[in-house]
PDB file of C-alpha atoms in Angstrom:
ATOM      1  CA  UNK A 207     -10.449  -3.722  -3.734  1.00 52.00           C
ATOM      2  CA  UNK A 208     -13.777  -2.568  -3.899  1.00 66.00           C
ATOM      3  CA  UNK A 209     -16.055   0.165  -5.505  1.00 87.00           C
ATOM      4  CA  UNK A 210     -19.486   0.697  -4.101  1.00 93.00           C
ATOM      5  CA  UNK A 211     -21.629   3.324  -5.163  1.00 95.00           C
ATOM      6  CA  UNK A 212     -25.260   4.298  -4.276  1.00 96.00           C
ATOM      7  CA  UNK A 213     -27.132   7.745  -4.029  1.00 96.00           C
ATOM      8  CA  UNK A 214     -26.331  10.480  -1.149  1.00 96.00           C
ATOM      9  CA  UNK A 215     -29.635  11.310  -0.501  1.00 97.00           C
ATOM     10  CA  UNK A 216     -33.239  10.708  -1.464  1.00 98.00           C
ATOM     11  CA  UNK A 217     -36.460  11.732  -0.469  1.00 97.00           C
ATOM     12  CA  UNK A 218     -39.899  10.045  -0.791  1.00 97.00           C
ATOM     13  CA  UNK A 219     -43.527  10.532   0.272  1.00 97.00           C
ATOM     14  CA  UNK A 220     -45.116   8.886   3.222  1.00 97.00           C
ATOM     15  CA  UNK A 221     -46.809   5.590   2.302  1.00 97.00           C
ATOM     16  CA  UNK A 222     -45.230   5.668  -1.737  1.00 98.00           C
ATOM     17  CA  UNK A 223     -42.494   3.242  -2.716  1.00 97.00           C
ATOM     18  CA  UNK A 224     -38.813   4.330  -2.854  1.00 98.00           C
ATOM     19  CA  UNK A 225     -35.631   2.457  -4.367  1.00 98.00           C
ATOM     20  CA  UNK A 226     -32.388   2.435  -3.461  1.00 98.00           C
ATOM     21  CA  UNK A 227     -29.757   1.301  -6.105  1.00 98.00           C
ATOM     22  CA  UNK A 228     -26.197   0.191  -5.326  1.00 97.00           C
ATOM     23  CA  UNK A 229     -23.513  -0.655  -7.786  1.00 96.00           C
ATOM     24  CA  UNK A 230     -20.538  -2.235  -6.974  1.00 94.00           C
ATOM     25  CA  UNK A 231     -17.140  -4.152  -8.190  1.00 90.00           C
ATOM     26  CA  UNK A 232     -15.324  -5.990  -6.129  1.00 81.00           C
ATOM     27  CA  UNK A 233     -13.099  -9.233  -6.846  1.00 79.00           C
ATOM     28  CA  UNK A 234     -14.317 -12.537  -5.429  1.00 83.00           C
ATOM     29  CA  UNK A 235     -17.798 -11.569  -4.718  1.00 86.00           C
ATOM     30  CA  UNK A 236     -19.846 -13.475  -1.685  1.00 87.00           C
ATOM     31  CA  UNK A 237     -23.094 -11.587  -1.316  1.00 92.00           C
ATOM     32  CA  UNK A 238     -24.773  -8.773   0.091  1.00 95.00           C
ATOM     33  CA  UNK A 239     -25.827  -7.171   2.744  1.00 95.00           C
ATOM     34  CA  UNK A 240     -28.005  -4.302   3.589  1.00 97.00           C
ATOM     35  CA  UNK A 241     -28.287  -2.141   7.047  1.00 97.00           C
ATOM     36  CA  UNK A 242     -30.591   0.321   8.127  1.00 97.00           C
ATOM     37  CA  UNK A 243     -28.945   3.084  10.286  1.00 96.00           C
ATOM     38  CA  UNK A 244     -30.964   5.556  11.981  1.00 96.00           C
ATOM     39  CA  UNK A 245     -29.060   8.824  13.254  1.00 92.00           C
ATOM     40  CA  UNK A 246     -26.925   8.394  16.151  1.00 89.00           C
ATOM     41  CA  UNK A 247     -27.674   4.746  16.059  1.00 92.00           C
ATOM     42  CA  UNK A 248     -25.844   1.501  15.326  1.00 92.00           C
ATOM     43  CA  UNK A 249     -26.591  -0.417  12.049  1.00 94.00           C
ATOM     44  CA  UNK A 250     -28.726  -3.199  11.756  1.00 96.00           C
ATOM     45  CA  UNK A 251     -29.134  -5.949   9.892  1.00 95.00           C
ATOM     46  CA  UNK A 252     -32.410  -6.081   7.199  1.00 97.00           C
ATOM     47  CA  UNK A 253     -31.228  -8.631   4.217  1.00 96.00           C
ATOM     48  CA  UNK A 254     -28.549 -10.354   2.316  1.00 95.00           C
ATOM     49  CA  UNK A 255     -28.282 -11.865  -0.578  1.00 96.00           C
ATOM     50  CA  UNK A 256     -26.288 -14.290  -2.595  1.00 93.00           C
ATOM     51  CA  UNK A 257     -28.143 -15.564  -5.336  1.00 94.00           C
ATOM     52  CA  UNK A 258     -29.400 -13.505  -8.089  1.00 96.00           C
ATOM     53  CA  UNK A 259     -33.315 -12.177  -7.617  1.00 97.00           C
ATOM     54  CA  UNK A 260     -35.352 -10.445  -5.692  1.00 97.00           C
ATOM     55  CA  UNK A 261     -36.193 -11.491  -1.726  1.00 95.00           C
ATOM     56  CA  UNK A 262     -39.256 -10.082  -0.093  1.00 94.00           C
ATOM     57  CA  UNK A 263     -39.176  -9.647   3.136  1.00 91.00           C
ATOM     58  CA  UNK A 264     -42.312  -7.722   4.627  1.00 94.00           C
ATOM     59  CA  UNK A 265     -42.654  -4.010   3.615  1.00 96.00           C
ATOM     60  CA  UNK A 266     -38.832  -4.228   2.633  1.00 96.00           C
ATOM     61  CA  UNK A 267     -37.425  -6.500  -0.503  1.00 97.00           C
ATOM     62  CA  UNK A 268     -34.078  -6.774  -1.754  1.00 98.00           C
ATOM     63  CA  UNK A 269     -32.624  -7.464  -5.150  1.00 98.00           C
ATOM     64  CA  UNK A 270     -29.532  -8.823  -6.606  1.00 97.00           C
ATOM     65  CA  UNK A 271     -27.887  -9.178  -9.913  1.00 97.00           C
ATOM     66  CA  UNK A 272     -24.067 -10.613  -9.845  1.00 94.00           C
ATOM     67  CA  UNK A 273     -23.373 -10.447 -13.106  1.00 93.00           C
ATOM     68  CA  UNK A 274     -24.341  -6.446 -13.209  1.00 94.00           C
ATOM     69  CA  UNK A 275     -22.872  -5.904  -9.862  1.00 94.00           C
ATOM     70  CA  UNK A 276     -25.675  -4.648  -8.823  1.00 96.00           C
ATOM     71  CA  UNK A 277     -28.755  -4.714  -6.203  1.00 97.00           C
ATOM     72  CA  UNK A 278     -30.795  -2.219  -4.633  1.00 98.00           C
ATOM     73  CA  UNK A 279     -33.622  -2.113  -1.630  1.00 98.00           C
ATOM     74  CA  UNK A 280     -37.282  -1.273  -2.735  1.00 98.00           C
ATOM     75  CA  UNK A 281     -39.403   0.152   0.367  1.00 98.00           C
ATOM     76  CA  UNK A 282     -42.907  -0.021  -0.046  1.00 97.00           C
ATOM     77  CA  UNK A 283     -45.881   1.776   1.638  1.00 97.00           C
ATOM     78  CA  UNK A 284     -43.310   4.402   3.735  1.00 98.00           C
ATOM     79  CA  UNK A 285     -43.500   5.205   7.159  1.00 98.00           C
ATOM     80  CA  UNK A 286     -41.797   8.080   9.114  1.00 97.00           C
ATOM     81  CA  UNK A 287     -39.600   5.752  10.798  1.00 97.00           C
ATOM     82  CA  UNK A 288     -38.368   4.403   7.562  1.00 98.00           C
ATOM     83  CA  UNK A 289     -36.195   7.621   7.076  1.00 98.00           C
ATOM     84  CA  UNK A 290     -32.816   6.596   7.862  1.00 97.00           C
ATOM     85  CA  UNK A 291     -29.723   5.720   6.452  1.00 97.00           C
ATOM     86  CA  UNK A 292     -29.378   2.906   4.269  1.00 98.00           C
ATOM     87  CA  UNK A 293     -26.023   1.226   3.858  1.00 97.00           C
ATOM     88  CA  UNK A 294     -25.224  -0.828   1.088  1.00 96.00           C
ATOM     89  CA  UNK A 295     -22.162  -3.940   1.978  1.00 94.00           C
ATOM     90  CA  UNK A 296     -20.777  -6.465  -0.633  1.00 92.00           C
ATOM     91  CA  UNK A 297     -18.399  -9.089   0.876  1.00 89.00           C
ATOM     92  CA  UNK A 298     -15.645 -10.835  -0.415  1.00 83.00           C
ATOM     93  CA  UNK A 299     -14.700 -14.443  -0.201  1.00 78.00           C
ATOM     94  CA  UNK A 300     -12.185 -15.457   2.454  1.00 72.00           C
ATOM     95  CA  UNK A 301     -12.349 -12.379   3.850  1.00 72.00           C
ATOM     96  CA  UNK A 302     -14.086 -13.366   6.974  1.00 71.00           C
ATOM     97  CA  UNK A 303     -17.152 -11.749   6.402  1.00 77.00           C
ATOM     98  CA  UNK A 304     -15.550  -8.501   6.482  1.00 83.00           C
ATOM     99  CA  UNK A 305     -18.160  -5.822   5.537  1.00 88.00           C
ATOM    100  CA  UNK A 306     -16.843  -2.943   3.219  1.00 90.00           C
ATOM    101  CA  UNK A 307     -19.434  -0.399   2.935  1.00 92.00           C
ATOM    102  CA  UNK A 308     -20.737   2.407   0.961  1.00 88.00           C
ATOM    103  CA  UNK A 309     -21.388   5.764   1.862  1.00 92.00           C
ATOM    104  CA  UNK A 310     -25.074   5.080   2.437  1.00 95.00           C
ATOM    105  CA  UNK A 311     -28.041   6.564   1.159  1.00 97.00           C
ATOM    106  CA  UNK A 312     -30.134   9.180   3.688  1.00 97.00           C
ATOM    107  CA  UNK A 313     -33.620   8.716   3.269  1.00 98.00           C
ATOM    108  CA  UNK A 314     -35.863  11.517   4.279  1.00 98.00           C
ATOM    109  CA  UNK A 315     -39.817  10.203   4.367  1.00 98.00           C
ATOM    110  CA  UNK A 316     -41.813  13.131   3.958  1.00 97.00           C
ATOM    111  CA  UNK A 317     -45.654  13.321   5.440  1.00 95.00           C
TER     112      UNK A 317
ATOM    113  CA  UNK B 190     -31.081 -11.506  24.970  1.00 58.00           C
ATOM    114  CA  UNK B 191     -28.544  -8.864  25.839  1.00 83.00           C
ATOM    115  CA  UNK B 192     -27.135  -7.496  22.191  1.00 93.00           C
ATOM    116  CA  UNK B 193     -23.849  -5.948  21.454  1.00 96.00           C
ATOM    117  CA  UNK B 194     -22.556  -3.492  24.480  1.00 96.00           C
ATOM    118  CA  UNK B 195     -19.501  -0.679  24.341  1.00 97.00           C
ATOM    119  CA  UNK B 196     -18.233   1.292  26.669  1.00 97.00           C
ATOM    120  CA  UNK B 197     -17.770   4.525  26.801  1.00 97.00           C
ATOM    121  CA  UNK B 198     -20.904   5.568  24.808  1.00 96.00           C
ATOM    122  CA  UNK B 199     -18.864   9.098  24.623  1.00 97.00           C
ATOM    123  CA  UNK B 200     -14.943   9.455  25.244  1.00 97.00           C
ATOM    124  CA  UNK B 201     -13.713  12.910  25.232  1.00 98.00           C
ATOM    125  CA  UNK B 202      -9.852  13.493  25.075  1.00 97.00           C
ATOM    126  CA  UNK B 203      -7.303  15.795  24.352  1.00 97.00           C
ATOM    127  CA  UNK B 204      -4.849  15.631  21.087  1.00 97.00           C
ATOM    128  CA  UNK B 205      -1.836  12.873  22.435  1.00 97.00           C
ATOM    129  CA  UNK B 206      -3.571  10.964  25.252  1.00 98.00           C
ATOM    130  CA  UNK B 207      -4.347   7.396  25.477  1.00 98.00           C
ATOM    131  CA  UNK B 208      -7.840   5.605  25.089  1.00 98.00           C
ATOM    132  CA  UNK B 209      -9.109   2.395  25.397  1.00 98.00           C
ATOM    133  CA  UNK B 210     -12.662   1.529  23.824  1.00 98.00           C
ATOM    134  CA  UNK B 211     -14.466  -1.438  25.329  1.00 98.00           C
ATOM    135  CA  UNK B 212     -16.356  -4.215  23.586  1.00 98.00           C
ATOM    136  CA  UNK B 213     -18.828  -6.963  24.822  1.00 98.00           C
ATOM    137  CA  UNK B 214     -20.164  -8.989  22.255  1.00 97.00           C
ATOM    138  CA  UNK B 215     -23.592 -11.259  21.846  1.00 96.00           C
ATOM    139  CA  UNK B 216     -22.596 -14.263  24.875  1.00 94.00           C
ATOM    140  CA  UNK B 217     -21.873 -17.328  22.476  1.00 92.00           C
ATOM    141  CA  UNK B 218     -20.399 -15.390  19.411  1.00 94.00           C
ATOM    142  CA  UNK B 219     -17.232 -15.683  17.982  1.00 94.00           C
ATOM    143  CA  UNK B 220     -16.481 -13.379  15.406  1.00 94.00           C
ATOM    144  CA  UNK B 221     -16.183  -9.828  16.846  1.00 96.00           C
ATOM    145  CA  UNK B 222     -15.311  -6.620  14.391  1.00 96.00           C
ATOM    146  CA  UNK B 223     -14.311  -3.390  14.683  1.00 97.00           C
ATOM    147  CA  UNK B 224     -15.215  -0.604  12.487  1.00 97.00           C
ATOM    148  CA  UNK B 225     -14.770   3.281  12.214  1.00 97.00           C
ATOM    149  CA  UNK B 226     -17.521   5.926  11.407  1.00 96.00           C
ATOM    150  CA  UNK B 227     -17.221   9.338  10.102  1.00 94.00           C
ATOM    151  CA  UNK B 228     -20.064  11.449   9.955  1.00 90.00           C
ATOM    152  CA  UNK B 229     -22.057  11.238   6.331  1.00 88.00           C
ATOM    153  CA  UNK B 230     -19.793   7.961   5.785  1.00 91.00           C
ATOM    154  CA  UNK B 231     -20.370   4.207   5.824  1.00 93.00           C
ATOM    155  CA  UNK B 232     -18.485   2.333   8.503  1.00 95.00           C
ATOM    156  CA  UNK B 233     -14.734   1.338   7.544  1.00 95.00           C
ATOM    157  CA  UNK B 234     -13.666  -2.177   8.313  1.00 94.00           C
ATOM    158  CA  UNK B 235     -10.585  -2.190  10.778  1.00 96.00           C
ATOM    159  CA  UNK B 236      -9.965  -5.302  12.421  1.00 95.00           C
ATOM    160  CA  UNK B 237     -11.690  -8.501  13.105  1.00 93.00           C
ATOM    161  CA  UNK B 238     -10.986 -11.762  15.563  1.00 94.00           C
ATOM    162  CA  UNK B 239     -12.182 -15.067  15.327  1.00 92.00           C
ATOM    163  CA  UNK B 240     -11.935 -16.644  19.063  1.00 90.00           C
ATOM    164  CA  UNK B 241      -8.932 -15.064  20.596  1.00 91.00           C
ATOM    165  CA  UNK B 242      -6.649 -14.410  17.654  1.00 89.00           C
ATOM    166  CA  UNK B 243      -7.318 -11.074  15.137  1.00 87.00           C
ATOM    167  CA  UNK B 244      -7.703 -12.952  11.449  1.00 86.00           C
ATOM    168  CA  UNK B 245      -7.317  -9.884   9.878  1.00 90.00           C
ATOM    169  CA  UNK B 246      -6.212  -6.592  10.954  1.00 92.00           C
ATOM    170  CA  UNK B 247      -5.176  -4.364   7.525  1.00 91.00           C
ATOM    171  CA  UNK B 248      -8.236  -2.136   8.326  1.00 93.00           C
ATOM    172  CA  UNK B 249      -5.646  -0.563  11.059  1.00 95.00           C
ATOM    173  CA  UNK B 250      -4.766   2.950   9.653  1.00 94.00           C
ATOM    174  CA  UNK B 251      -1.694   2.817  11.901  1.00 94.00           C
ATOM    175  CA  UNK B 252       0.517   1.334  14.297  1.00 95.00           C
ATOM    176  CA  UNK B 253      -0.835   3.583  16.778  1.00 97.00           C
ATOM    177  CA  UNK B 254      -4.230   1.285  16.936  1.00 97.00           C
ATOM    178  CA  UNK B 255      -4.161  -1.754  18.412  1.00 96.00           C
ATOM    179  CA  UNK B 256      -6.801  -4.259  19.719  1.00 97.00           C
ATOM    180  CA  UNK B 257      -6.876  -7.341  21.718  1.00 96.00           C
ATOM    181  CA  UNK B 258      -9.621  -9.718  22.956  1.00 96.00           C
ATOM    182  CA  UNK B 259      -7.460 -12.070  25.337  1.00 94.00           C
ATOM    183  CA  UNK B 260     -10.392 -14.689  26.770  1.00 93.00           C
ATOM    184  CA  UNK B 261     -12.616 -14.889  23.048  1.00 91.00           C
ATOM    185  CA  UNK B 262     -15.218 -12.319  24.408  1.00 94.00           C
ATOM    186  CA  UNK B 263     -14.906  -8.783  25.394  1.00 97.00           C
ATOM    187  CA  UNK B 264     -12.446  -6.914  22.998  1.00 98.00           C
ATOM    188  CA  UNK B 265     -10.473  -3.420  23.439  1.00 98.00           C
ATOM    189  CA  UNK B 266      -9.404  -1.251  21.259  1.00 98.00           C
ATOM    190  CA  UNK B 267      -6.363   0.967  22.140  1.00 98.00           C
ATOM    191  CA  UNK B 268      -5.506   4.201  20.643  1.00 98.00           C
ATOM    192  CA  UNK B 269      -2.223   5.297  21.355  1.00 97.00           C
ATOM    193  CA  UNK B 270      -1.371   9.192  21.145  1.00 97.00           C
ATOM    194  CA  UNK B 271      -4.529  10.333  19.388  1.00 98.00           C
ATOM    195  CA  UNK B 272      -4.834  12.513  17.109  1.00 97.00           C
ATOM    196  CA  UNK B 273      -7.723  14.978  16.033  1.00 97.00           C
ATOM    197  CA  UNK B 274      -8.481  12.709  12.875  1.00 96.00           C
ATOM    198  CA  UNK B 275      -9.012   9.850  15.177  1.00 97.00           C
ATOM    199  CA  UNK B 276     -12.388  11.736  15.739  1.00 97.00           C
ATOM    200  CA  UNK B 277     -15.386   9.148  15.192  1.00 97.00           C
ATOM    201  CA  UNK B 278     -17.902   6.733  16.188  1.00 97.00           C
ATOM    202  CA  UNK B 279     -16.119   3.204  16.794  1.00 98.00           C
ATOM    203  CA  UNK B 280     -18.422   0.687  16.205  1.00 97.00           C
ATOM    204  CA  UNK B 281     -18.154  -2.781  17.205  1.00 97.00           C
ATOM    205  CA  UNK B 282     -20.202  -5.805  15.571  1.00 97.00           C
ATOM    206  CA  UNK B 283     -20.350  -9.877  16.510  1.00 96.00           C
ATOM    207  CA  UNK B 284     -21.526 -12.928  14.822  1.00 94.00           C
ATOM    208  CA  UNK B 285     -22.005 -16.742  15.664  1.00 92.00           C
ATOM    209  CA  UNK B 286     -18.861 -17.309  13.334  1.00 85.00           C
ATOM    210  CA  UNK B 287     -17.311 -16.290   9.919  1.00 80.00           C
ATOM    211  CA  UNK B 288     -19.587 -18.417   7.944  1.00 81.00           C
ATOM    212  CA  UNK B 289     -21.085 -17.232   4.514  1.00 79.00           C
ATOM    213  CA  UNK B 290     -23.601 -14.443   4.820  1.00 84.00           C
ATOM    214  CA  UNK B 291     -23.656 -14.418   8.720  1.00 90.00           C
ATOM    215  CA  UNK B 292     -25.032 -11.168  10.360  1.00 93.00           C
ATOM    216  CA  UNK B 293     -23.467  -9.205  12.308  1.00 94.00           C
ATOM    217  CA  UNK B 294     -24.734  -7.436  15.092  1.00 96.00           C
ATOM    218  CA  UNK B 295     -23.605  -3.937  15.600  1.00 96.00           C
ATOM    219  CA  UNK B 296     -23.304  -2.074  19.064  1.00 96.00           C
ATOM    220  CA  UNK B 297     -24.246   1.400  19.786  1.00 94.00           C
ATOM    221  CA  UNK B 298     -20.635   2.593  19.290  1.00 96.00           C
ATOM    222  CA  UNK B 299     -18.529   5.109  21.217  1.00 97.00           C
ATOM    223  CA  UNK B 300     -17.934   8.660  20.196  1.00 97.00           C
ATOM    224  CA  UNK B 301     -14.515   9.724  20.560  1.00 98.00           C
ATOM    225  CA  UNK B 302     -13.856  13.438  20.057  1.00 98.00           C
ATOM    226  CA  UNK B 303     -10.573  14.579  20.068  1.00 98.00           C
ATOM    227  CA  UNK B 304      -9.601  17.809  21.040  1.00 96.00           C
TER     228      UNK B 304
END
C-alpha cells in the first residue's frame, strides 16, 4: 500500500516563494508525479521525477529524495493563478502507471 | 489537438437508477484510467485498460461498477443501482502507453450527484 502525506492548506503572498512538501511510503517505488488542479477543473500534469534532485522547470521546480521518501514543489515569484490545488502522486512498479494520490495541498495566493 | 473528452459534464440521478459515464481519450493513446473524486480529496485510482482489456481493476469499490472500452478508444463506465455515496466527480485520464513515468492526461470529469 501506500501512505502519502502533504499539507491541507497553505497560503502565500503574491510574487514570494512557497513549498509544498510531500512524504510518502510506498513499496516498489517508480517516481513521482505532481498535478496542478484548479477548482472545478481536471488535473494536469507539471513534473515527475525519478531520480533523486531537484528539476527546474520555469517558475515551478520539483524535488526528490528516494531514500527519505520524500519530494516537494517550490513555486517561485507567485501569481494569482498559481492558487490551486496541488496533488502530490508516487507510483509503483508494475502497476501500470497507476497514480495513487494524496489529498492535495490548496494553495491560496494572496495579493 | 483535441485532449481528453467525457460526457455528461453533469449527471443527475436518483438513489437506485442506472448511469453510464462516457470517455474519449487523446486519438492514438492506449492507456485510459478511471478515477473517483470527492470534494477536498485527491483522485482514487479505480480501473485502468491497456488496448481493449482492463489490466487492473481492484480500484472498483464494488461489483456494482463496471467499465468496458470494447474497440481500444472510448471507454464507459457503468454504475449499476447507485447509491448516494456514489456522489463525485469521475475523472478519466489517457496516456501513449504504460511506460515508466508517462503522463497522463486528465479530462474535465463528470459530476454525478445522487439523490
Amino acid at each position: 500500500g501506500q501512505n502519502i502525506d502533504q499539507p491541507t492548506e497553505m497560503t502565500a503572498t503574491e510574487g514570494a516563494i512557497v513549498q509544498i512538501n510531500c512524504t510518502y511510503q510506498t513499496s516498489g517505488f517508480n517516481g513521482l508525479f505532481w498535478y496542478q488542479q484548479h477548482a472545478g477543473e481536471a488535473p494536469t500534469f507539471l513534473s515527475y521525477n525519478v531520480l533523486d534532485g531537484l528539476e527546474e522547470k520555469g517558475r515551478f521546480s520539483s524535488f526528490l529524495s528516494r531514500s527519505k521518501g520524500y519530494s516537494y514543489l517550490l513555486l517561485k515569484e507567485l501569481q494569482m493563478k498559481d492558487s490551486a490545488s496541488y496533488l502530490c502522486a508516487p507510483v509503483r512498479e508494475n502497476a501500470g502507471n497507476m497514480l495513487t494520490f494524496g489529498g492535495g495541498t490548496r494553495l491560496m495566493v494572496k495579493p | 489537438g483535441a485532449g481528453v473528452s467525457q460526457t455528461p459534464s453533469n449527471k443527475v440521478t436518483e438513489k437506485g437508477k442506472y448511469v453510464e459515464l462516457r470517455c474519449d481519450p487523446i486519438s492514438g493513446h492506449t492507456a485510459l484510467y478511471w478515477y473517483r473524486q470527492s470534494l477536498g480529496q485527491g483522485p482514487e485510482f479505480l480501473i485502468y485498460f491497456q488496448g481493449t482489456g482492463a489490466a487492473d481493476d481492484s480500484g472498483l469499490p464494488n461489483d456494482r461498477f463496471f467499465a468496458v472500452r470494447p474497440e481500444g478508444s472510448v471507454s464507459t463506465l457503468k454504475i449499476q443501482r447507485t447509491e448516494r455515496g456514489d456522489s463525485a466527480v469521475y475523472l478519466c485520464a489517457s496516456s501513449p502507453g504504460t511506460g515508466v513515468g508517462e503522463t497522463q492526461y486528465f479530462g474535465p470529469g463528470t459530476r454525478l450527484l445522487v439523490l
